[in-house]
Amino acid sequence: MYRNPFYLGWNKGWSFLFFLEGGTAKIEAKGFGISISTKVDKG
């Protein structure tokens, strides 16, 4: 079985939240003192 030697566990310490704002789907990522929010487009 192949294992990616470059896996760094990038999602450790991050939390993700999907929510609706004014009828628009958005996602917010928080971790390591950073908060990123963006709308989710189709596709």
Short mmCIF file of N, CA and C in Angstrom, two decimals:
data_model
loop_
_atom_site.label_atom_id
_atom_site.label_comp_id
_atom_site.label_asym_id
_atom_site.label_seq_id
_atom_site.Cartn_x
_atom_site.Cartn_y
_atom_site.Cartn_z
N MET A 1 0.84 -1.19 0.00
CA MET A 1 0.00 0.00 0.00
C MET A 1 0.88 1.24 0.00
N TYR A 2 0.58 2.17 -0.88
CA TYR A 2 1.38 3.38 -1.01
C TYR A 2 0.99 4.41 0.03
N ARG A 3 1.98 5.00 0.69
CA ARG A 3 1.73 6.09 1.64
C ARG A 3 2.47 7.33 1.15
N ASN A 4 1.79 8.44 1.15
CA ASN A 4 2.38 9.69 0.72
C ASN A 4 3.41 10.15 1.76
N PRO A 5 4.69 10.22 1.41
CA PRO A 5 5.70 10.64 2.39
C PRO A 5 5.62 12.12 2.74
N PHE A 6 4.82 12.89 2.01
CA PHE A 6 4.74 14.33 2.24
C PHE A 6 3.53 14.73 3.08
N TYR A 7 2.78 13.73 3.57
CA TYR A 7 1.61 14.05 4.39
C TYR A 7 2.07 14.72 5.69
N LEU A 8 1.57 15.93 5.93
CA LEU A 8 2.01 16.68 7.10
C LEU A 8 0.91 16.86 8.13
N GLY A 9 -0.25 16.27 7.90
CA GLY A 9 -1.36 16.45 8.82
C GLY A 9 -1.81 17.90 8.85
N TRP A 10 -2.00 18.51 7.68
CA TRP A 10 -2.31 19.92 7.58
C TRP A 10 -3.61 20.27 8.28
N ASN A 11 -4.53 19.31 8.44
CA ASN A 11 -5.82 19.63 9.05
C ASN A 11 -5.80 19.54 10.57
N LYS A 12 -4.70 19.13 11.16
CA LYS A 12 -4.62 19.11 12.62
C LYS A 12 -4.56 20.54 13.13
N GLY A 13 -5.40 20.84 14.10
CA GLY A 13 -5.42 22.19 14.64
C GLY A 13 -6.36 23.13 13.90
N TRP A 14 -7.03 22.65 12.85
CA TRP A 14 -7.98 23.46 12.09
C TRP A 14 -9.39 22.97 12.37
N SER A 15 -10.33 23.90 12.38
CA SER A 15 -11.74 23.54 12.47
C SER A 15 -12.47 24.19 11.30
N PHE A 16 -13.45 23.49 10.77
CA PHE A 16 -14.19 23.98 9.60
C PHE A 16 -15.66 24.10 9.94
N LEU A 17 -16.29 25.15 9.44
CA LEU A 17 -17.69 25.40 9.71
C LEU A 17 -18.39 25.80 8.41
N PHE A 18 -19.45 25.05 8.07
CA PHE A 18 -20.29 25.42 6.92
C PHE A 18 -21.50 26.15 7.47
N PHE A 19 -21.89 27.27 6.84
CA PHE A 19 -23.05 28.01 7.31
C PHE A 19 -23.68 28.79 6.17
N LEU A 20 -24.89 29.26 6.39
CA LEU A 20 -25.60 30.09 5.42
C LEU A 20 -25.63 31.52 5.91
N GLU A 21 -25.31 32.45 5.03
CA GLU A 21 -25.36 33.87 5.36
C GLU A 21 -26.16 34.57 4.27
N GLY A 22 -27.37 35.00 4.60
CA GLY A 22 -28.21 35.65 3.61
C GLY A 22 -28.54 34.77 2.43
N GLY A 23 -28.68 33.48 2.65
CA GLY A 23 -29.00 32.55 1.58
C GLY A 23 -27.80 32.08 0.78
N THR A 24 -26.60 32.53 1.14
CA THR A 24 -25.37 32.13 0.46
C THR A 24 -24.61 31.14 1.33
N ALA A 25 -24.23 30.00 0.75
CA ALA A 25 -23.46 29.00 1.48
C ALA A 25 -22.03 29.49 1.63
N LYS A 26 -21.50 29.40 2.85
CA LYS A 26 -20.13 29.82 3.11
C LYS A 26 -19.42 28.77 3.95
N ILE A 27 -18.09 28.82 3.92
CA ILE A 27 -17.27 27.95 4.76
C ILE A 27 -16.26 28.82 5.49
N GLU A 28 -16.03 28.49 6.75
CA GLU A 28 -15.06 29.21 7.55
C GLU A 28 -14.06 28.22 8.13
N ALA A 29 -12.80 28.53 8.02
CA ALA A 29 -11.74 27.70 8.58
C ALA A 29 -11.01 28.50 9.64
N LYS A 30 -10.78 27.88 10.81
CA LYS A 30 -10.07 28.55 11.89
C LYS A 30 -8.96 27.64 12.39
N GLY A 31 -7.80 28.24 12.63
CA GLY A 31 -6.70 27.48 13.18
C GLY A 31 -5.43 28.29 13.24
N PHE A 32 -4.64 28.05 14.26
CA PHE A 32 -3.33 28.69 14.42
C PHE A 32 -3.42 30.21 14.40
N GLY A 33 -4.52 30.76 14.96
CA GLY A 33 -4.69 32.20 15.02
C GLY A 33 -5.16 32.83 13.73
N ILE A 34 -5.58 32.01 12.77
CA ILE A 34 -6.04 32.50 11.47
C ILE A 34 -7.50 32.12 11.29
N SER A 35 -8.29 33.01 10.72
CA SER A 35 -9.68 32.72 10.39
C SER A 35 -9.92 33.11 8.93
N ILE A 36 -10.36 32.15 8.12
CA ILE A 36 -10.60 32.37 6.70
C ILE A 36 -12.06 32.05 6.41
N SER A 37 -12.75 32.93 5.71
CA SER A 37 -14.15 32.70 5.36
C SER A 37 -14.34 33.00 3.87
N THR A 38 -15.05 32.12 3.16
CA THR A 38 -15.30 32.33 1.74
C THR A 38 -16.63 31.71 1.36
N LYS A 39 -17.22 32.20 0.29
CA LYS A 39 -18.49 31.60 -0.17
C LYS A 39 -18.20 30.34 -0.96
N VAL A 40 -19.17 29.44 -0.96
CA VAL A 40 -19.04 28.17 -1.67
C VAL A 40 -19.81 28.27 -2.98
N ASP A 41 -19.11 28.07 -4.10
CA ASP A 41 -19.75 28.13 -5.41
C ASP A 41 -20.14 26.72 -5.87
N LYS A 42 -21.07 26.65 -6.79
CA LYS A 42 -21.45 25.34 -7.35
C LYS A 42 -20.27 24.74 -8.10
N GLY A 43 -20.12 23.43 -7.96
CA GLY A 43 -19.06 22.75 -8.68
C GLY A 43 -17.78 22.77 -7.91
#
